[in-house]
Amino acid sequence: MKAKQQLPTLEKMRKLLPVSSPDVSTKLCGEQDGYLRFLEKELEIRISHAAGGISLEGQDSDVALGFDLLSQLAGVIERGAIISKLDVERSLQQLKGNQRFKIEELFKEQIKISGRSGAIVPKTPHQKQYVDTIRQRDLVFGVGPAGTGKTYLAMTMAVAALLNKEVKRIVLCRPAVEAGEKLGFLPGDMAEKVNPYLRPLYDALHDMVDETKAAEMLEKGQIEVAPLAFMRGRTLADSFCILDEAQNTTAGQMKMFLTRLGQRSKCVVTGDPTQIDLPRGQLSGLIDALHVLRGIPDIGVVEFDETDVVRHHLVAKIVVAYNRRRDGLDD
């Protein structure tokens, strides 16, 4: 009679993470130790305050992961970074996927905006790649699902460039196409009709500069927000141009917009190819451009996925669920 196979026993571990100061400890643990409670739940370990630092107890591999995460976060805090719960969540996710991942690399890429308290920091490797590519290329496509920071980071780079006098104005565009609705059915004049479509761009702008400053910049023409149709016939020199929701452009509109680019200008095009609201059978200008312009070395393309979603934690799971259905992986 064969002996029953012995299952491997789980090794328990306790590690003490030294913390350099009470201030670092407070920032590392979060309000009412919220960051620690989150990690306890995610890693199924016990984390508590101890003399000289933070104690971690549990299965060895989970404790090792938690120790590495908190140790790296403590390091970036000591160098002046301010972390949020989202930073903790994203850092844990990255370390789970790559144990050699260095959290400090994300915090090195800070975007500072004059007059704004605190720098804006890319939250994922793809976001860092996106910021780097915008700095290096005059035309960049940011492609991927909602909530990955495509528009927000492009706006951040645009406002920073304007305030640093690298460009003379920012031009923000969106096609006025949303989920089959038509402008003619909306109340008001043309400005009032297109405003709902441009609202996300205004929201991102107001997170960079206060409303008074934003209104002043809009009044002076330093920032222009307009539907795509208003761009025909223009040449945009000394400008930072952003085309948002580009999946809802036609191929002709996309060509028209890209050929507006003038001297000393930069252009970022953002969109999600899975959220096309054009009439059935009409080719998306974003998909067409990615195919036509493929291989041109001076054009940057950064692709985001569900691991880059920086909204509510459920958004990433929602994106994954819809992608599974799209790819035919559902039961």
Short mmCIF file of N, CA and C in Angstrom, two decimals, residues 53-197:
data_model
loop_
_atom_site.label_atom_id
_atom_site.label_comp_id
_atom_site.label_asym_id
_atom_site.label_seq_id
_atom_site.Cartn_x
_atom_site.Cartn_y
_atom_site.Cartn_z
N GLY A 53 10.28 49.84 14.24
CA GLY A 53 9.84 49.66 12.87
C GLY A 53 8.48 49.02 12.74
N ILE A 54 8.32 48.21 11.67
CA ILE A 54 7.05 47.57 11.34
C ILE A 54 7.30 46.07 11.22
N SER A 55 6.47 45.29 11.91
CA SER A 55 6.62 43.84 11.93
C SER A 55 5.67 43.21 10.92
N LEU A 56 6.18 42.22 10.17
CA LEU A 56 5.38 41.46 9.21
C LEU A 56 5.47 39.98 9.55
N GLU A 57 4.33 39.30 9.68
CA GLU A 57 4.29 37.88 10.02
C GLU A 57 3.35 37.15 9.09
N GLY A 58 3.77 35.95 8.66
CA GLY A 58 2.92 35.14 7.81
C GLY A 58 3.73 34.19 6.98
N GLN A 59 3.14 33.69 5.89
CA GLN A 59 3.84 32.77 5.00
C GLN A 59 5.06 33.47 4.42
N ASP A 60 6.17 32.76 4.31
CA ASP A 60 7.44 33.39 3.98
C ASP A 60 7.41 34.20 2.68
N SER A 61 6.83 33.66 1.62
CA SER A 61 6.85 34.37 0.34
C SER A 61 6.03 35.66 0.40
N ASP A 62 4.91 35.61 1.13
CA ASP A 62 4.06 36.79 1.24
C ASP A 62 4.72 37.86 2.11
N VAL A 63 5.36 37.43 3.19
CA VAL A 63 6.09 38.37 4.05
C VAL A 63 7.23 39.02 3.27
N ALA A 64 7.94 38.21 2.48
CA ALA A 64 9.06 38.74 1.70
C ALA A 64 8.58 39.80 0.71
N LEU A 65 7.43 39.54 0.08
CA LEU A 65 6.87 40.50 -0.87
C LEU A 65 6.46 41.80 -0.16
N GLY A 66 5.77 41.65 0.99
CA GLY A 66 5.35 42.82 1.75
C GLY A 66 6.53 43.62 2.27
N PHE A 67 7.56 42.92 2.71
CA PHE A 67 8.76 43.59 3.22
C PHE A 67 9.44 44.39 2.10
N ASP A 68 9.58 43.78 0.93
CA ASP A 68 10.21 44.45 -0.20
C ASP A 68 9.41 45.69 -0.60
N LEU A 69 8.09 45.56 -0.65
CA LEU A 69 7.23 46.68 -1.03
C LEU A 69 7.37 47.84 -0.05
N LEU A 70 7.21 47.56 1.24
CA LEU A 70 7.28 48.62 2.24
C LEU A 70 8.68 49.22 2.32
N SER A 71 9.69 48.41 2.13
CA SER A 71 11.06 48.91 2.16
C SER A 71 11.30 49.89 1.01
N GLN A 72 10.83 49.53 -0.19
CA GLN A 72 11.00 50.43 -1.34
C GLN A 72 10.19 51.70 -1.18
N LEU A 73 8.96 51.58 -0.68
CA LEU A 73 8.12 52.77 -0.48
C LEU A 73 8.73 53.69 0.57
N ALA A 74 9.28 53.11 1.63
CA ALA A 74 9.95 53.93 2.65
C ALA A 74 11.09 54.71 2.03
N GLY A 75 11.80 54.08 1.10
CA GLY A 75 12.91 54.75 0.45
C GLY A 75 12.47 55.96 -0.37
N VAL A 76 11.37 55.82 -1.12
CA VAL A 76 10.93 56.95 -1.95
C VAL A 76 10.35 58.07 -1.07
N ILE A 77 9.74 57.69 0.08
CA ILE A 77 9.24 58.70 1.02
C ILE A 77 10.40 59.49 1.60
N GLU A 78 11.47 58.80 1.96
CA GLU A 78 12.66 59.47 2.51
C GLU A 78 13.27 60.44 1.52
N ARG A 79 13.05 60.18 0.22
CA ARG A 79 13.59 61.09 -0.80
C ARG A 79 12.59 62.18 -1.18
N GLY A 80 11.49 62.28 -0.42
CA GLY A 80 10.58 63.41 -0.59
C GLY A 80 9.28 63.12 -1.31
N ALA A 81 9.05 61.89 -1.76
CA ALA A 81 7.82 61.59 -2.47
C ALA A 81 6.65 61.46 -1.49
N ILE A 82 5.47 61.78 -1.99
CA ILE A 82 4.23 61.60 -1.23
C ILE A 82 3.46 60.47 -1.89
N ILE A 83 3.14 59.42 -1.12
CA ILE A 83 2.47 58.27 -1.71
C ILE A 83 1.00 58.25 -1.32
N SER A 84 0.18 57.66 -2.16
CA SER A 84 -1.24 57.49 -1.91
C SER A 84 -1.57 56.00 -1.85
N LYS A 85 -2.80 55.69 -1.48
CA LYS A 85 -3.19 54.28 -1.47
C LYS A 85 -3.08 53.69 -2.87
N LEU A 86 -3.39 54.52 -3.87
CA LEU A 86 -3.28 54.04 -5.24
C LEU A 86 -1.84 53.67 -5.57
N ASP A 87 -0.87 54.45 -5.07
CA ASP A 87 0.54 54.11 -5.28
C ASP A 87 0.88 52.77 -4.65
N VAL A 88 0.33 52.52 -3.46
CA VAL A 88 0.58 51.25 -2.78
C VAL A 88 -0.02 50.10 -3.59
N GLU A 89 -1.25 50.29 -4.06
CA GLU A 89 -1.92 49.24 -4.85
C GLU A 89 -1.14 48.95 -6.13
N ARG A 90 -0.76 50.01 -6.84
CA ARG A 90 -0.07 49.83 -8.10
C ARG A 90 1.32 49.20 -7.90
N SER A 91 2.00 49.64 -6.85
CA SER A 91 3.34 49.09 -6.58
C SER A 91 3.26 47.60 -6.25
N LEU A 92 2.25 47.22 -5.48
CA LEU A 92 2.06 45.80 -5.16
C LEU A 92 1.79 45.00 -6.42
N GLN A 93 0.95 45.54 -7.27
CA GLN A 93 0.62 44.86 -8.52
C GLN A 93 1.87 44.65 -9.39
N GLN A 94 2.69 45.69 -9.47
CA GLN A 94 3.90 45.59 -10.27
C GLN A 94 4.87 44.56 -9.70
N LEU A 95 5.05 44.56 -8.36
CA LEU A 95 5.97 43.61 -7.73
C LEU A 95 5.47 42.17 -7.85
N LYS A 96 4.16 41.98 -7.82
CA LYS A 96 3.62 40.63 -8.01
C LYS A 96 3.98 40.10 -9.39
N GLY A 97 3.99 40.99 -10.38
CA GLY A 97 4.29 40.58 -11.75
C GLY A 97 5.78 40.51 -12.04
N ASN A 98 6.58 41.26 -11.28
CA ASN A 98 8.02 41.30 -11.53
C ASN A 98 8.74 41.61 -10.22
N GLN A 99 9.33 40.60 -9.61
CA GLN A 99 9.96 40.79 -8.31
C GLN A 99 11.18 41.70 -8.36
N ARG A 100 11.69 41.95 -9.56
CA ARG A 100 12.84 42.85 -9.71
C ARG A 100 12.42 44.30 -9.97
N PHE A 101 11.14 44.55 -10.00
CA PHE A 101 10.64 45.88 -10.29
C PHE A 101 11.11 46.89 -9.24
N LYS A 102 11.57 48.05 -9.69
CA LYS A 102 12.04 49.10 -8.80
C LYS A 102 11.03 50.24 -8.76
N ILE A 103 10.35 50.37 -7.62
CA ILE A 103 9.30 51.37 -7.48
C ILE A 103 9.84 52.78 -7.67
N GLU A 104 11.07 53.01 -7.26
CA GLU A 104 11.65 54.36 -7.35
C GLU A 104 11.71 54.86 -8.78
N GLU A 105 11.75 53.96 -9.76
CA GLU A 105 11.81 54.38 -11.16
C GLU A 105 10.58 55.19 -11.54
N LEU A 106 9.42 54.83 -10.97
CA LEU A 106 8.19 55.58 -11.25
C LEU A 106 8.25 56.97 -10.66
N PHE A 107 8.76 57.07 -9.44
CA PHE A 107 8.76 58.35 -8.75
C PHE A 107 9.86 59.29 -9.26
N LYS A 108 10.82 58.76 -10.00
CA LYS A 108 11.85 59.62 -10.58
C LYS A 108 11.28 60.51 -11.68
N GLU A 109 10.25 60.01 -12.35
CA GLU A 109 9.69 60.72 -13.51
C GLU A 109 8.61 61.69 -13.04
N GLN A 110 9.01 62.77 -12.40
CA GLN A 110 8.05 63.75 -11.90
C GLN A 110 7.82 64.85 -12.93
N ILE A 111 6.57 65.28 -13.03
CA ILE A 111 6.21 66.41 -13.89
C ILE A 111 5.79 67.55 -12.99
N LYS A 112 6.58 68.59 -12.94
CA LYS A 112 6.31 69.71 -12.05
C LYS A 112 5.63 70.83 -12.81
N ILE A 113 4.54 71.33 -12.22
CA ILE A 113 3.79 72.42 -12.82
C ILE A 113 3.83 73.61 -11.89
N SER A 114 4.31 74.73 -12.40
CA SER A 114 4.45 75.94 -11.59
C SER A 114 3.11 76.32 -10.97
N GLY A 115 3.12 76.56 -9.65
CA GLY A 115 1.92 76.98 -8.95
C GLY A 115 1.08 75.84 -8.42
N ARG A 116 1.43 74.60 -8.79
CA ARG A 116 0.66 73.45 -8.31
C ARG A 116 1.46 72.78 -7.20
N SER A 117 0.78 72.51 -6.09
CA SER A 117 1.46 71.84 -4.97
C SER A 117 1.62 70.36 -5.29
N GLY A 118 2.86 69.90 -5.28
CA GLY A 118 3.12 68.49 -5.56
C GLY A 118 3.27 68.21 -7.04
N ALA A 119 4.28 67.41 -7.36
CA ALA A 119 4.50 67.01 -8.75
C ALA A 119 3.54 65.89 -9.13
N ILE A 120 3.32 65.72 -10.43
CA ILE A 120 2.51 64.62 -10.94
C ILE A 120 3.46 63.51 -11.37
N VAL A 121 3.18 62.29 -10.94
CA VAL A 121 4.10 61.17 -11.14
C VAL A 121 3.39 60.05 -11.89
N PRO A 122 3.99 59.51 -12.96
CA PRO A 122 3.41 58.34 -13.62
C PRO A 122 3.27 57.18 -12.63
N LYS A 123 2.17 56.45 -12.74
CA LYS A 123 1.87 55.40 -11.77
C LYS A 123 2.26 54.00 -12.22
N THR A 124 2.53 53.82 -13.51
CA THR A 124 2.85 52.49 -14.03
C THR A 124 4.00 52.60 -15.03
N PRO A 125 4.66 51.49 -15.36
CA PRO A 125 5.72 51.53 -16.37
C PRO A 125 5.24 52.07 -17.72
N HIS A 126 4.02 51.71 -18.13
CA HIS A 126 3.51 52.22 -19.40
C HIS A 126 3.29 53.73 -19.34
N GLN A 127 2.83 54.23 -18.19
CA GLN A 127 2.67 55.67 -18.05
C GLN A 127 4.02 56.38 -18.11
N LYS A 128 5.03 55.79 -17.49
CA LYS A 128 6.38 56.36 -17.55
C LYS A 128 6.89 56.36 -19.00
N GLN A 129 6.67 55.26 -19.70
CA GLN A 129 7.07 55.18 -21.11
C GLN A 129 6.36 56.25 -21.93
N TYR A 130 5.09 56.48 -21.63
CA TYR A 130 4.28 57.48 -22.33
C TYR A 130 4.87 58.88 -22.13
N VAL A 131 5.17 59.24 -20.89
CA VAL A 131 5.75 60.56 -20.59
C VAL A 131 7.11 60.70 -21.29
N ASP A 132 7.93 59.67 -21.20
CA ASP A 132 9.24 59.71 -21.86
C ASP A 132 9.09 59.90 -23.37
N THR A 133 8.14 59.18 -23.96
CA THR A 133 7.94 59.25 -25.41
C THR A 133 7.44 60.62 -25.83
N ILE A 134 6.54 61.22 -25.05
CA ILE A 134 6.07 62.57 -25.36
C ILE A 134 7.22 63.57 -25.33
N ARG A 135 8.15 63.37 -24.39
CA ARG A 135 9.31 64.26 -24.33
C ARG A 135 10.22 64.10 -25.54
N GLN A 136 10.27 62.88 -26.08
CA GLN A 136 11.24 62.56 -27.13
C GLN A 136 10.69 62.71 -28.55
N ARG A 137 9.38 62.63 -28.73
CA ARG A 137 8.78 62.62 -30.06
C ARG A 137 7.81 63.80 -30.22
N ASP A 138 7.67 64.26 -31.47
CA ASP A 138 6.73 65.36 -31.75
C ASP A 138 5.32 64.85 -32.00
N LEU A 139 5.17 63.57 -32.34
CA LEU A 139 3.84 62.98 -32.54
C LEU A 139 3.78 61.66 -31.79
N VAL A 140 2.82 61.53 -30.87
CA VAL A 140 2.70 60.34 -30.04
C VAL A 140 1.24 59.88 -30.01
N PHE A 141 1.03 58.58 -30.16
CA PHE A 141 -0.28 57.97 -30.00
C PHE A 141 -0.32 57.23 -28.67
N GLY A 142 -1.29 57.56 -27.82
CA GLY A 142 -1.53 56.84 -26.58
C GLY A 142 -2.82 56.04 -26.72
N VAL A 143 -2.70 54.72 -26.73
CA VAL A 143 -3.83 53.85 -27.08
C VAL A 143 -4.11 52.88 -25.96
N GLY A 144 -5.39 52.78 -25.55
CA GLY A 144 -5.73 51.82 -24.51
C GLY A 144 -7.03 52.16 -23.82
N PRO A 145 -7.43 51.36 -22.83
CA PRO A 145 -8.75 51.51 -22.20
C PRO A 145 -8.87 52.77 -21.36
N ALA A 146 -10.11 53.06 -20.98
CA ALA A 146 -10.40 54.22 -20.14
C ALA A 146 -9.72 54.08 -18.79
N GLY A 147 -9.34 55.22 -18.22
CA GLY A 147 -8.79 55.22 -16.87
C GLY A 147 -7.32 54.95 -16.77
N THR A 148 -6.62 54.90 -17.91
CA THR A 148 -5.20 54.59 -17.89
C THR A 148 -4.32 55.85 -17.87
N GLY A 149 -4.93 57.03 -17.86
CA GLY A 149 -4.16 58.27 -17.74
C GLY A 149 -3.70 58.86 -19.05
N LYS A 150 -4.22 58.37 -20.17
CA LYS A 150 -3.77 58.84 -21.49
C LYS A 150 -3.97 60.35 -21.63
N THR A 151 -5.20 60.79 -21.39
CA THR A 151 -5.53 62.21 -21.56
C THR A 151 -4.93 63.05 -20.45
N TYR A 152 -5.01 62.56 -19.23
CA TYR A 152 -4.54 63.33 -18.08
C TYR A 152 -3.05 63.63 -18.18
N LEU A 153 -2.26 62.63 -18.52
CA LEU A 153 -0.82 62.83 -18.61
C LEU A 153 -0.45 63.71 -19.81
N ALA A 154 -1.20 63.56 -20.91
CA ALA A 154 -0.96 64.44 -22.05
C ALA A 154 -1.25 65.89 -21.67
N MET A 155 -2.34 66.12 -20.92
CA MET A 155 -2.66 67.46 -20.45
C MET A 155 -1.57 67.98 -19.52
N THR A 156 -1.08 67.13 -18.66
CA THR A 156 -0.02 67.52 -17.73
C THR A 156 1.22 67.99 -18.50
N MET A 157 1.63 67.22 -19.49
CA MET A 157 2.79 67.59 -20.28
C MET A 157 2.56 68.88 -21.06
N ALA A 158 1.32 69.07 -21.54
CA ALA A 158 1.00 70.27 -22.30
C ALA A 158 1.06 71.52 -21.42
N VAL A 159 0.45 71.44 -20.24
CA VAL A 159 0.43 72.60 -19.34
C VAL A 159 1.87 72.92 -18.88
N ALA A 160 2.65 71.89 -18.57
CA ALA A 160 4.03 72.11 -18.16
C ALA A 160 4.82 72.78 -19.29
N ALA A 161 4.61 72.35 -20.53
CA ALA A 161 5.31 72.95 -21.67
C ALA A 161 4.92 74.41 -21.85
N LEU A 162 3.63 74.71 -21.66
CA LEU A 162 3.17 76.09 -21.81
C LEU A 162 3.76 76.99 -20.73
N LEU A 163 3.70 76.54 -19.49
CA LEU A 163 4.20 77.35 -18.38
C LEU A 163 5.72 77.51 -18.43
N ASN A 164 6.39 76.52 -19.04
CA ASN A 164 7.85 76.61 -19.20
C ASN A 164 8.24 77.35 -20.48
N LYS A 165 7.22 77.89 -21.20
CA LYS A 165 7.43 78.67 -22.42
C LYS A 165 8.07 77.85 -23.54
N GLU A 166 7.82 76.53 -23.52
CA GLU A 166 8.30 75.68 -24.61
C GLU A 166 7.38 75.78 -25.82
N VAL A 167 6.11 76.11 -25.58
CA VAL A 167 5.13 76.37 -26.63
C VAL A 167 4.37 77.64 -26.27
N LYS A 168 3.65 78.19 -27.26
CA LYS A 168 2.91 79.43 -27.01
C LYS A 168 1.44 79.18 -26.69
N ARG A 169 0.96 77.99 -27.02
CA ARG A 169 -0.45 77.69 -26.73
C ARG A 169 -0.69 76.18 -26.71
N ILE A 170 -1.81 75.84 -26.12
CA ILE A 170 -2.29 74.46 -26.10
C ILE A 170 -3.58 74.41 -26.90
N VAL A 171 -3.70 73.42 -27.77
CA VAL A 171 -4.92 73.22 -28.54
C VAL A 171 -5.49 71.85 -28.20
N LEU A 172 -6.70 71.83 -27.67
CA LEU A 172 -7.34 70.60 -27.23
C LEU A 172 -8.54 70.31 -28.12
N CYS A 173 -8.59 69.10 -28.67
CA CYS A 173 -9.67 68.75 -29.60
C CYS A 173 -10.30 67.42 -29.24
N ARG A 174 -11.58 67.31 -29.55
CA ARG A 174 -12.28 66.03 -29.50
C ARG A 174 -13.27 65.99 -30.65
N PRO A 175 -13.48 64.82 -31.26
CA PRO A 175 -14.59 64.72 -32.23
C PRO A 175 -15.91 64.74 -31.48
N ALA A 176 -16.89 65.44 -32.00
CA ALA A 176 -18.19 65.55 -31.32
C ALA A 176 -19.07 64.36 -31.71
N VAL A 177 -18.62 63.18 -31.33
CA VAL A 177 -19.37 61.95 -31.58
C VAL A 177 -19.36 61.14 -30.30
N GLU A 178 -20.52 60.85 -29.75
CA GLU A 178 -20.58 60.09 -28.50
C GLU A 178 -21.79 59.17 -28.51
N ALA A 179 -21.53 57.88 -28.54
CA ALA A 179 -22.56 56.86 -28.34
C ALA A 179 -23.79 57.09 -29.20
N GLY A 180 -23.59 57.56 -30.44
CA GLY A 180 -24.70 57.69 -31.37
C GLY A 180 -25.52 58.95 -31.21
N GLU A 181 -25.21 59.81 -30.25
CA GLU A 181 -25.99 61.03 -30.07
C GLU A 181 -25.53 62.08 -31.07
N LYS A 182 -26.45 62.95 -31.47
CA LYS A 182 -26.16 63.96 -32.46
C LYS A 182 -26.19 65.35 -31.84
N LEU A 183 -25.30 66.23 -32.30
CA LEU A 183 -25.25 67.58 -31.76
C LEU A 183 -26.57 68.31 -31.94
N GLY A 184 -27.25 68.08 -33.04
CA GLY A 184 -28.47 68.81 -33.31
C GLY A 184 -29.56 68.59 -32.29
N PHE A 185 -29.50 67.49 -31.56
CA PHE A 185 -30.52 67.18 -30.57
C PHE A 185 -30.23 67.81 -29.22
N LEU A 186 -29.05 68.44 -29.08
CA LEU A 186 -28.71 69.08 -27.83
C LEU A 186 -29.19 70.52 -27.84
N PRO A 187 -29.61 71.05 -26.67
CA PRO A 187 -30.10 72.42 -26.62
C PRO A 187 -28.97 73.43 -26.72
N GLY A 188 -29.30 74.70 -27.08
CA GLY A 188 -28.34 75.79 -27.03
C GLY A 188 -27.63 76.05 -28.35
N ASP A 189 -26.72 77.07 -28.31
CA ASP A 189 -25.95 77.41 -29.50
C ASP A 189 -24.82 76.41 -29.67
N MET A 190 -23.94 76.64 -30.67
CA MET A 190 -22.89 75.66 -30.97
C MET A 190 -21.95 75.46 -29.79
N ALA A 191 -21.58 76.56 -29.12
CA ALA A 191 -20.67 76.45 -27.98
C ALA A 191 -21.28 75.58 -26.89
N GLU A 192 -22.58 75.78 -26.64
CA GLU A 192 -23.26 74.99 -25.61
C GLU A 192 -23.43 73.54 -26.04
N LYS A 193 -23.60 73.32 -27.35
CA LYS A 193 -23.77 71.96 -27.86
C LYS A 193 -22.49 71.13 -27.70
N VAL A 194 -21.33 71.75 -27.99
CA VAL A 194 -20.09 70.98 -27.97
C VAL A 194 -19.49 70.89 -26.57
N ASN A 195 -19.90 71.76 -25.65
CA ASN A 195 -19.28 71.80 -24.32
C ASN A 195 -19.29 70.45 -23.60
N PRO A 196 -20.41 69.68 -23.63
CA PRO A 196 -20.39 68.37 -22.94
C PRO A 196 -19.31 67.44 -23.46
N TYR A 197 -18.97 67.53 -24.74
CA TYR A 197 -17.96 66.65 -25.31
C TYR A 197 -16.56 67.06 -24.87
#
